[in-house]
Amino acid sequence: MIITIDGPAGSGKSTTARKLAARLGIPYLDTGAMYRVVTLAALEDGADLRDEAALTALARDADYQLDPGPTHIRVTLCGRDVTEEIRSMRVNDHTRYIAGSPGVRAILIEKQREIGRQLGSMVTEGRDQGTAVFPDADVKFFLDAELEKRAERRLHDLQADGEDVTLEQVLANLNERDRTDSERPVAPLAVPEDAIRIDTSTLSISQVLNAIVTHLRQHGLVGQA
Ligand code: DC
């Protein structure tokens, strides 16, 4: 069973996807982490972020691994743990070049489908999972929340990671990422036609999780777990 959860940054989809996967006892795929680690690899290589061929080669050849961890997916690049580094503002500020590259997207989308084929069942989250990557997913969710609420959540996460950042900076970054995510020609952020939409502005993670599990039960997709 493939369950997709799409939505903008700060909508709560990563935490929800991870907890849902744990509840169902199936793996979880954080596709944003893939775009983030390729971004970090490009920054470390000093790659020209507008050079489509260079970015595509990096996405194909970068030596990275994603392993589920207790809070985030654990990510390594050339054997080095970069789990926290890929969440930094430096990476946040540059992901749009990587996410906007058609060559990178083609490679990462194929990797995501391959992971789905190998695992059989998973909860996968991102921007395009229910649209471009897994259009035939068993069930699709789309989470959203008001911009201010999403910015507050991101600020909280970044400050917890020791980043010296203001609400204004996070708001500006989210605004820019929302715009580039929605406007890019390849696999833009969009609500899948057959997705269940959840506005998480006033909901806790456990309320979102309960809404999702209730839907899955009502549709006979999970037992009473
Ligand atoms: O969900 P996130 O904030 O970790 O995503 C990081 C970046 O990757 C963000 O700029 C959107 C992009 N992304 C994407 O384009 N497609 C995905 N499936 C997942 C993330």
Coordinates of C-alpha atoms and ligand atoms in Angstrom, one line a residue:
M1 CA 0.0 0.0 0.0
I2 CA 1.4 3.4 -1.0
I3 CA 0.2 6.4 1.0
T4 CA 1.2 9.8 -0.2
I5 CA 1.3 13.0 1.8
D6 CA 2.0 16.2 0.0
G7 CA 1.9 19.8 1.1
P8 CA 4.0 22.9 1.6
A9 CA 6.8 23.4 4.1
G10 CA 5.6 23.6 7.6
S11 CA 2.2 22.0 7.0
G12 CA 3.2 19.2 9.4
K13 CA 3.5 16.5 6.7
S14 CA 6.9 15.2 7.8
T15 CA 6.0 14.5 11.4
T16 CA 2.6 13.2 10.4
A17 CA 4.1 10.9 7.7
R18 CA 6.7 9.6 10.1
K19 CA 4.2 8.9 12.9
L20 CA 1.7 7.4 10.5
A21 CA 4.3 5.0 9.1
A22 CA 5.3 4.0 12.7
R23 CA 1.6 3.4 13.6
L24 CA 1.1 1.3 10.5
G25 CA 4.4 -0.5 10.8
I26 CA 5.5 0.4 7.3
P27 CA 8.5 2.4 6.1
Y28 CA 8.5 6.2 5.6
L29 CA 10.2 8.1 2.8
D30 CA 11.1 11.8 3.2
T31 CA 11.6 12.9 -0.4
G32 CA 12.5 16.4 0.7
A33 CA 15.6 14.9 2.3
M34 CA 16.7 13.7 -1.1
Y35 CA 16.4 17.2 -2.6
R36 CA 18.1 18.6 0.4
V37 CA 21.1 16.2 0.4
V38 CA 21.6 16.9 -3.4
T39 CA 21.5 20.6 -2.6
L40 CA 24.2 20.2 0.1
A41 CA 26.3 18.1 -2.3
A42 CA 26.1 20.9 -4.9
L43 CA 27.0 23.6 -2.4
E44 CA 30.0 21.6 -1.1
D45 CA 31.1 20.9 -4.7
G46 CA 30.9 24.6 -5.5
A47 CA 28.6 23.6 -8.4
D48 CA 27.0 26.3 -10.5
L49 CA 23.4 26.0 -9.3
R50 CA 22.1 27.1 -12.7
D51 CA 24.1 24.5 -14.6
E52 CA 21.5 21.8 -15.5
A53 CA 24.0 19.2 -16.7
A54 CA 26.2 19.6 -13.5
L55 CA 23.2 19.3 -11.2
T56 CA 21.9 16.3 -13.0
A57 CA 25.3 14.5 -12.8
L58 CA 25.4 15.3 -9.1
A59 CA 21.9 13.9 -8.5
R60 CA 23.0 10.7 -10.3
D61 CA 26.4 10.3 -8.7
A62 CA 26.2 11.8 -5.2
D63 CA 27.1 9.2 -2.6
Y64 CA 24.2 9.6 -0.1
Q65 CA 22.0 7.3 2.0
L66 CA 18.7 7.8 3.8
D67 CA 18.0 5.7 6.9
P68 CA 14.9 6.0 9.1
G69 CA 15.9 7.5 12.5
P70 CA 13.9 8.2 15.7
T71 CA 13.0 11.8 14.9
H72 CA 14.3 12.6 11.4
I73 CA 15.4 10.3 8.6
R74 CA 19.2 9.9 9.1
V75 CA 21.1 11.1 6.1
T76 CA 24.7 10.6 5.2
L77 CA 26.7 12.1 2.4
C78 CA 30.0 10.3 1.5
G79 CA 29.6 8.5 4.8
R80 CA 29.3 11.7 6.9
D81 CA 26.2 12.3 9.0
V82 CA 24.5 15.4 7.5
T83 CA 21.0 14.9 9.1
E84 CA 21.1 18.3 10.7
E85 CA 23.1 20.1 8.1
I86 CA 20.5 19.4 5.4
R87 CA 17.9 21.3 7.6
S88 CA 20.0 24.5 7.8
M89 CA 18.9 27.9 6.4
R90 CA 21.9 27.6 4.0
V91 CA 20.4 24.6 2.4
N92 CA 16.8 26.0 2.7
D93 CA 17.9 29.0 0.7
H94 CA 19.2 26.9 -2.2
T95 CA 16.9 23.9 -2.5
R96 CA 14.8 25.8 -5.2
Y97 CA 17.6 25.4 -7.7
I98 CA 17.8 21.7 -7.2
A99 CA 14.0 21.2 -7.0
G100 CA 13.6 23.2 -10.2
S101 CA 16.0 21.2 -12.2
P102 CA 14.2 18.8 -14.6
G103 CA 17.2 16.5 -14.8
V104 CA 17.5 16.2 -11.0
R105 CA 13.7 15.6 -10.7
A106 CA 13.7 12.8 -13.3
I107 CA 16.5 11.0 -11.4
L108 CA 15.0 11.5 -7.9
I109 CA 11.5 10.5 -9.1
E110 CA 12.8 7.3 -10.6
K111 CA 14.7 6.5 -7.3
Q112 CA 11.5 7.2 -5.4
R113 CA 9.5 4.8 -7.6
E114 CA 12.2 2.2 -7.3
I115 CA 12.1 2.5 -3.5
G116 CA 8.3 2.1 -3.7
R117 CA 8.6 -1.0 -5.8
Q118 CA 11.2 -2.5 -3.5
L119 CA 9.3 -1.7 -0.3
G120 CA 5.8 -2.5 -1.6
S121 CA 4.2 -0.5 1.2
M122 CA 5.3 2.9 2.5
V123 CA 4.2 6.4 3.5
T124 CA 5.9 8.9 1.2
E125 CA 5.8 12.6 1.6
G126 CA 6.9 15.6 -0.5
R127 CA 5.4 18.0 -3.0
D128 CA 4.6 15.7 -6.0
Q129 CA 4.1 12.3 -4.5
G130 CA 0.4 12.0 -5.3
T131 CA 0.6 13.8 -8.6
A132 CA 3.8 13.0 -10.6
V133 CA 5.4 10.2 -8.7
F134 CA 2.7 7.8 -7.5
P135 CA -0.5 8.9 -9.4
D136 CA -1.9 5.4 -8.7
A137 CA -1.2 5.5 -4.9
D138 CA -3.8 3.7 -2.7
V139 CA -4.6 6.8 -0.8
K140 CA -3.5 10.5 -1.0
F141 CA -3.5 13.3 1.6
F142 CA -2.7 16.9 1.1
L143 CA -1.8 18.9 4.2
D144 CA -1.9 22.7 4.3
A145 CA -1.9 25.5 6.9
E146 CA -1.8 29.3 7.0
L147 CA 1.5 30.8 6.2
E148 CA 2.1 32.4 9.6
K149 CA 1.4 29.2 11.3
R150 CA 3.8 27.3 9.1
A151 CA 6.5 29.9 9.6
E152 CA 6.1 29.6 13.4
R153 CA 6.5 25.9 13.2
R154 CA 9.6 26.1 11.0
L155 CA 11.1 28.8 13.3
H156 CA 10.6 26.6 16.3
D157 CA 12.4 23.7 14.5
L158 CA 15.3 25.8 13.3
Q159 CA 15.8 27.4 16.8
A160 CA 15.7 24.0 18.4
D161 CA 18.5 23.1 16.0
G162 CA 20.5 26.1 17.2
E163 CA 20.0 28.4 14.2
D164 CA 20.1 32.1 14.8
V165 CA 17.1 33.1 12.6
T166 CA 14.1 35.5 12.9
L167 CA 10.4 34.9 12.1
E168 CA 10.8 37.5 9.2
Q169 CA 13.6 35.5 7.6
V170 CA 11.6 32.2 7.9
L171 CA 8.5 33.9 6.4
A172 CA 10.5 35.3 3.5
N173 CA 12.1 31.9 2.9
L174 CA 8.7 30.1 3.0
N175 CA 7.1 32.6 0.7
E176 CA 9.8 32.2 -1.8
R177 CA 9.8 28.4 -1.6
D178 CA 5.9 28.3 -1.9
R179 CA 6.2 30.5 -5.0
T180 CA 9.0 28.5 -6.7
D181 CA 7.4 25.1 -5.6
S182 CA 4.1 26.1 -7.2
E183 CA 5.4 27.8 -10.3
R184 CA 8.0 25.4 -11.5
P185 CA 7.2 23.8 -14.8
V186 CA 8.2 20.3 -13.7
A187 CA 6.2 18.5 -11.0
P188 CA 5.0 21.6 -9.2
L189 CA 3.4 21.5 -5.8
A190 CA -0.3 20.8 -6.5
V191 CA -3.2 19.2 -4.8
P192 CA -3.8 15.7 -6.3
E193 CA -7.4 15.6 -7.7
D194 CA -8.2 12.5 -5.5
A195 CA -6.5 13.7 -2.3
I196 CA -8.1 14.2 1.1
R197 CA -7.2 17.8 2.1
I198 CA -6.5 18.6 5.7
D199 CA -6.0 22.1 7.0
T200 CA -3.6 21.7 10.0
S201 CA -3.6 25.4 11.1
T202 CA -5.4 24.7 14.3
L203 CA -4.7 21.0 14.7
S204 CA -2.1 19.2 16.7
I205 CA -0.1 16.4 15.1
S206 CA -2.1 13.8 17.0
Q207 CA -5.3 15.3 15.7
V208 CA -4.0 15.2 12.1
L209 CA -2.9 11.6 12.6
N210 CA -6.3 10.6 14.1
A211 CA -8.1 12.2 11.1
I212 CA -5.9 10.2 8.7
V213 CA -6.2 6.9 10.6
T214 CA -10.0 7.3 10.8
H215 CA -10.1 7.8 7.1
L216 CA -8.0 4.7 6.4
R217 CA -10.2 2.6 8.8
Q218 CA -13.4 3.8 7.2
H219 CA -12.1 2.8 3.8
G220 CA -10.9 -0.6 5.1
L221 CA -7.3 0.3 4.3
V222 CA -6.1 -0.6 7.9
G223 CA -7.4 -2.7 10.8
Q224 CA -8.0 -1.4 14.3
A225 CA -4.3 -0.7 14.9
Ligands
DC1 O1 9.8 19.2 2.5 P1 11.1 19.9 2.5 O2 11.1 21.3 3.1 O3 12.2 19.1 3.3 O4 11.6 20.0 1.0 C1 12.9 20.5 0.7 C2 12.9 21.1 -0.7 O5 12.7 20.1 -1.7 C3 11.8 22.2 -1.0 O6 12.3 23.3 -1.7 C4 10.8 21.5 -1.9 C5 11.6 20.4 -2.5 N1 10.8 19.2 -2.7 C6 10.3 18.9 -4.0 O7 10.4 19.8 -4.9 N2 9.6 17.8 -4.2 C7 9.5 16.8 -3.3 N3 8.9 15.7 -3.5 C8 10.0 17.1 -2.0 C9 10.7 18.3 -1.7

